[in-house]
CSV table of C-alpha atoms and ligand atoms in Angstrom, one decimal:
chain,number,residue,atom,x,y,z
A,6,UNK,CA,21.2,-13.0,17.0
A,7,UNK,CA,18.1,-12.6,15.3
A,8,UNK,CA,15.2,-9.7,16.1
A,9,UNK,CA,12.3,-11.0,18.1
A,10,UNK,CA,9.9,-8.3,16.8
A,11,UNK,CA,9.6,-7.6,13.0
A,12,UNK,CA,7.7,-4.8,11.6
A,13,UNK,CA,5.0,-6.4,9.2
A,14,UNK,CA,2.1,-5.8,7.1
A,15,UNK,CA,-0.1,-8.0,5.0
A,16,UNK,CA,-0.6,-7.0,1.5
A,17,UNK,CA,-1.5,-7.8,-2.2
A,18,UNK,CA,1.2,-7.8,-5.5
A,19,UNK,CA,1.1,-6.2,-8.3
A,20,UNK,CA,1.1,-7.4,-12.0
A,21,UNK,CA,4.2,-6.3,-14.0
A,22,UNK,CA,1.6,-4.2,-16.4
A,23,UNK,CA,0.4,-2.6,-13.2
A,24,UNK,CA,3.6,-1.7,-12.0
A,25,UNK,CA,4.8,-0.7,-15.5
A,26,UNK,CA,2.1,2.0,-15.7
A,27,UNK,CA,2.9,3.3,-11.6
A,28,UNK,CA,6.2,3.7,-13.1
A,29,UNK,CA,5.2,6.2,-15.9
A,30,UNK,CA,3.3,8.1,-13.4
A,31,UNK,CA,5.9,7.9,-11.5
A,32,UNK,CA,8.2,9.4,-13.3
A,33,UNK,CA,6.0,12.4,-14.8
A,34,UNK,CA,5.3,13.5,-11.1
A,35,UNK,CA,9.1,13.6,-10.5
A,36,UNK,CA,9.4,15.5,-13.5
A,37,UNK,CA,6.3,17.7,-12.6
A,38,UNK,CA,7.7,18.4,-9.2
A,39,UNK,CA,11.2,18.4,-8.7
A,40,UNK,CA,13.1,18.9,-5.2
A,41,UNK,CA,13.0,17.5,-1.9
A,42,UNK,CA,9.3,18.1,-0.9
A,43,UNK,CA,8.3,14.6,-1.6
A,44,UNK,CA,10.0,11.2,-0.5
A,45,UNK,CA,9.0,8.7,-3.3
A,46,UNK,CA,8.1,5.4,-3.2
A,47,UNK,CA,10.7,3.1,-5.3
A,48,UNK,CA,7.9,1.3,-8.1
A,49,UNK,CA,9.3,-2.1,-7.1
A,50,UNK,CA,8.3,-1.1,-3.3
A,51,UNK,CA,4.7,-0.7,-4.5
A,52,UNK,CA,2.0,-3.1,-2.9
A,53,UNK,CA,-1.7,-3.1,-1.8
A,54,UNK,CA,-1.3,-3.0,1.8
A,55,UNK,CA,-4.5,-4.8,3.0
A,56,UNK,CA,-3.4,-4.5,7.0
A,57,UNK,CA,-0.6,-2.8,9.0
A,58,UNK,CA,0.4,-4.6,11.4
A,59,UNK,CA,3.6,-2.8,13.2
A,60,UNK,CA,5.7,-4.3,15.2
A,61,UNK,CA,4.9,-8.3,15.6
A,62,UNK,CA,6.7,-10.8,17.8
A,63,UNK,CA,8.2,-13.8,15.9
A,64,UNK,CA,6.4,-15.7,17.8
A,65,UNK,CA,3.4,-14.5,16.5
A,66,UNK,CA,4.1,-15.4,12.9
A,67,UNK,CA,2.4,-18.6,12.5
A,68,UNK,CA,-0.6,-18.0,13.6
A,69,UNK,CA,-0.8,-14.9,11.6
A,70,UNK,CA,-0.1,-17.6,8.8
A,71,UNK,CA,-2.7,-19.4,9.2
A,72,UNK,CA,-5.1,-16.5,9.7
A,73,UNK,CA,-3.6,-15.7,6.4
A,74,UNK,CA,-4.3,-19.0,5.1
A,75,UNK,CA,-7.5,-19.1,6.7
A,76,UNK,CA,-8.8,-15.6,5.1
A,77,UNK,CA,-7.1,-16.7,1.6
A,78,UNK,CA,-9.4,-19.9,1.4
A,79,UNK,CA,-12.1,-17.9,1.9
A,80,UNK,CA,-12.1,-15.8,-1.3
A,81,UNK,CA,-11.4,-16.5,-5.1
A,82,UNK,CA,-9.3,-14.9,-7.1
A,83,UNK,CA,-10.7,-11.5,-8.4
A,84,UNK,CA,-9.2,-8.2,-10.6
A,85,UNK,CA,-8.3,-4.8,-9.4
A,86,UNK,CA,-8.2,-2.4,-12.2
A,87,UNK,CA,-5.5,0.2,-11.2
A,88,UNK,CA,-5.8,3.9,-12.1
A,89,UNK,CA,-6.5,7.4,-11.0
A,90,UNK,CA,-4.7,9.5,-8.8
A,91,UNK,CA,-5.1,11.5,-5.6
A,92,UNK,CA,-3.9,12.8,-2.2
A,93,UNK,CA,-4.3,11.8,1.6
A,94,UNK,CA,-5.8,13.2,3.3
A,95,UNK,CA,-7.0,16.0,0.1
A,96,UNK,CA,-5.2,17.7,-2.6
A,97,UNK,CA,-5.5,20.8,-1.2
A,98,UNK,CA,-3.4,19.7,1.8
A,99,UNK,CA,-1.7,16.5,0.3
A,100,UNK,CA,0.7,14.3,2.8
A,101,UNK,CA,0.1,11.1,0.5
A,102,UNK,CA,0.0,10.7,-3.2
A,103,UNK,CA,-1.6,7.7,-4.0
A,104,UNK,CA,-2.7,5.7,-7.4
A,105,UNK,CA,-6.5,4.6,-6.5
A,106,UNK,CA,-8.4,1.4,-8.2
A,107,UNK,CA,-11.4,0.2,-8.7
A,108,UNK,CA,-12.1,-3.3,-7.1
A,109,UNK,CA,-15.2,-5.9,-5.9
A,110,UNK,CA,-16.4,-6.6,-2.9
A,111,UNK,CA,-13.8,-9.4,-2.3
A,112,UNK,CA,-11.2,-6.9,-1.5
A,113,UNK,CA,-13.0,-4.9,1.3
A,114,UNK,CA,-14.1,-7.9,2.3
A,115,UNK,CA,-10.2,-9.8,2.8
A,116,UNK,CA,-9.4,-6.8,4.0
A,117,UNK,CA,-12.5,-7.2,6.7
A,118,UNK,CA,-11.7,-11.1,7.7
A,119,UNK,CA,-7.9,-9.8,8.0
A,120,UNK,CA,-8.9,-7.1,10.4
A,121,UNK,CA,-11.5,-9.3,12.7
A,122,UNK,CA,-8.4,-12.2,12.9
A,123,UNK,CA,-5.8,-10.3,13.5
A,124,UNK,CA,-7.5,-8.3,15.8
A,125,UNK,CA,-8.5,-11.2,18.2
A,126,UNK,CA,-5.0,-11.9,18.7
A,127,UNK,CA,-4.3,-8.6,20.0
A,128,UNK,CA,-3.2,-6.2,16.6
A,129,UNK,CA,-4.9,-2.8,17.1
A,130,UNK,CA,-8.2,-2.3,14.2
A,131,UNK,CA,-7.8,0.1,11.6
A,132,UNK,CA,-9.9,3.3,12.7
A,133,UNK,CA,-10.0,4.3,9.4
A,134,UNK,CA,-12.2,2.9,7.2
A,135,UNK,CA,-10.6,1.0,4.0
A,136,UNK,CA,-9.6,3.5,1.3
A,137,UNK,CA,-7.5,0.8,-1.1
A,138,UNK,CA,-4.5,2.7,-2.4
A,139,UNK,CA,-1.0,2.6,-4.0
A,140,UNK,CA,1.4,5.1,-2.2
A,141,UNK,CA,3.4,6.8,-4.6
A,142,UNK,CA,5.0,9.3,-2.7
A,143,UNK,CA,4.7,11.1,0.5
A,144,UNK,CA,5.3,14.6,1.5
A,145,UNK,CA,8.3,15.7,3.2
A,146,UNK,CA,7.6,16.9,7.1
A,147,UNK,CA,10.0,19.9,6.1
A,148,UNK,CA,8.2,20.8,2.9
A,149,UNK,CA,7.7,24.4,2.6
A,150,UNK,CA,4.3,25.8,1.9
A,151,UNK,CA,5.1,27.1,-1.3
A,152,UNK,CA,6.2,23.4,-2.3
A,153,UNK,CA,2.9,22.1,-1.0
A,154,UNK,CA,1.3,24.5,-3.1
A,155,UNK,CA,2.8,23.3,-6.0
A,156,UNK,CA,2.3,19.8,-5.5
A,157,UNK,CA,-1.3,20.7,-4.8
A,158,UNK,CA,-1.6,22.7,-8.3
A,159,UNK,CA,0.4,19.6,-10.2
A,160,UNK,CA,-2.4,17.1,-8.7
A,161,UNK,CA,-5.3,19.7,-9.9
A,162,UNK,CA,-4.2,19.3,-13.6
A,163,UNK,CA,-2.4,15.5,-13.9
A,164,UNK,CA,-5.3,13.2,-14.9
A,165,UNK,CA,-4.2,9.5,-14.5
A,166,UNK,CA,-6.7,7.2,-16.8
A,167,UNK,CA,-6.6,3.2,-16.5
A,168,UNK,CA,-3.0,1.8,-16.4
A,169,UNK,CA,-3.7,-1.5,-15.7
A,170,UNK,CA,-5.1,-4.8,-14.4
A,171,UNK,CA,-3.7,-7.1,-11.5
A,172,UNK,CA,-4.8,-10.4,-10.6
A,173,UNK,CA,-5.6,-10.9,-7.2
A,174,UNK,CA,-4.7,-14.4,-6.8
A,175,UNK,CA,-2.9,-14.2,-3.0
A,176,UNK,CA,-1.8,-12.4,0.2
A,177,UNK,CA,1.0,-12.2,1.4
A,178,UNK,CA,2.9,-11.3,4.5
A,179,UNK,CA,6.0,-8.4,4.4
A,180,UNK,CA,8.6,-7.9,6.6
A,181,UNK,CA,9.6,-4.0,6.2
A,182,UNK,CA,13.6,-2.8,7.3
A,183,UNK,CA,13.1,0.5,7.6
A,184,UNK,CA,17.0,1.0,6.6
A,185,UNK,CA,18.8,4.5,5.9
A,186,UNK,CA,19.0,3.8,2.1
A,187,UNK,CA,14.9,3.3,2.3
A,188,UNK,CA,12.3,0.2,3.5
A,189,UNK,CA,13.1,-2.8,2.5
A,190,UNK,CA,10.3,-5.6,2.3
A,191,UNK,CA,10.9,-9.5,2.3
A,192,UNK,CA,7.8,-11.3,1.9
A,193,UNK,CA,7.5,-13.7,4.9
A,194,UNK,CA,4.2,-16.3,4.1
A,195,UNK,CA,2.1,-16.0,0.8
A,196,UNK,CA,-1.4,-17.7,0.8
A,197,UNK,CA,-3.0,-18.3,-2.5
A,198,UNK,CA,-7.0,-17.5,-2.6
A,199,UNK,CA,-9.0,-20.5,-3.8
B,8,2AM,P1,0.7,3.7,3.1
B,8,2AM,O1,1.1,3.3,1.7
B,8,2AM,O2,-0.7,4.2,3.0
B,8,2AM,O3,1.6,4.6,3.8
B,8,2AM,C1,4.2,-0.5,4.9
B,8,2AM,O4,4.6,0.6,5.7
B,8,2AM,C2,2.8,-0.3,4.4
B,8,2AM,O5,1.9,-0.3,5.5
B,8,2AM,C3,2.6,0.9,3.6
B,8,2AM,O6,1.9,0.6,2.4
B,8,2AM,C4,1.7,1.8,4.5
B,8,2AM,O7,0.6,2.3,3.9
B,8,2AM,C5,1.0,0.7,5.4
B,8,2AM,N1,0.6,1.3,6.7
B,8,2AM,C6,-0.6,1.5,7.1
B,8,2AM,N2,-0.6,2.0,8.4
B,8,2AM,C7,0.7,2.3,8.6
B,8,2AM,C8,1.3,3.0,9.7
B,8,2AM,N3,0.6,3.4,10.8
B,8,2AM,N4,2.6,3.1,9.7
B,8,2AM,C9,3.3,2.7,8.6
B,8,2AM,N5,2.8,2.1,7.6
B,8,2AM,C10,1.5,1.9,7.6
């Protein structure tokens, strides 16, 4: 028997140059801080989430396709250039470690339709406003202060240049299994931009 409610989010992809570079990055923060205090992202798990939209009834999918669909044709194809790094919500008191990027107005602007659609068919807005990012990593709940600290200090001194450029060229809908051995995302429903 199948679930009737999947946890999903609508997102973007990222080139294989992209994700070669999070990878690197990657890797030299797990060498920079070692231990427990931070729960890493796997690089293939690594997406542009354009809208979170918890827990949807199956029966709510295809119209979120076509307001996918609807959105896509709406915008052309555009480039993210992927680099930088920081922390959510500061370095000083980092929960999320994120890659930043530097994108047009088409992104905030998907992101925007997505919001307005999917809120008139009941998904709660975003309070937040838009702050495009690649989670690398987030911080444990029972990391200690000291680790924090140090995590803090290794974000002061790690400068991240450009890594990368990914096409923009569609959205696409994830389902995420939040399994013991880590989230697992299937893509559901991909929509190219025109
Ligand atoms: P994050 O990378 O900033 O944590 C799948 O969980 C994706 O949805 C993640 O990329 C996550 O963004 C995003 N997301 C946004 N809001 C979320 C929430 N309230 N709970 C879980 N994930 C959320």
């Amino acid at each position: 028997m199948g679930a009737s409610v999947v946890r999903a989010f609508i997102a973007v992809d990222l080139s294989p140059e992209t994700r070669k570079g999070l990878e690197q990055v990657s890797a030299e923060l797990k060498r920079r801080i070692p231990g427990g205090a931070l729960r890493w992202v796997p690089v293939e798990n690594i997406h542009l989430t354009l809208k979170f939209l918890g827990d949807v009834s199956v029966t709510n999918i295809d119209v979120l396709n076509k307001i996918i669909d609807a959105v896509a044709a709406l915008h052309h194809s555009f480039d993210i250039s992927i680099g930088g790094i920081g922390a959510y919500p500061r370095i000083l008191h980092p929960r999320v470690i994120w890659v930043g990027m530097e994108a047009p107005s088409e992104l905030p602007a998907i992101q925007h339709g997505l919001e307005i659609e999917t809120a008139r068919i009941g998904y709660a807005p975003e309070e937040r406003p838009f702050s495009p990012h690649l989670t690398l990593g987030r911080v444990s709940r029972n990391a200690s202060g000291q680790e924090i600290h140090q995590i803090s200090e290794v974000l002061k001194t790690y400068k991240v240049g450009f890594l990368g450029v990914t096409r923009v060229e569609s959205l696409h809908l994830f389902r995420s299994d939040l399994n013991p051995g880590g989230a697992v995302y299937t893509r559901l429903h991909s929509a190219q931009l025109s």
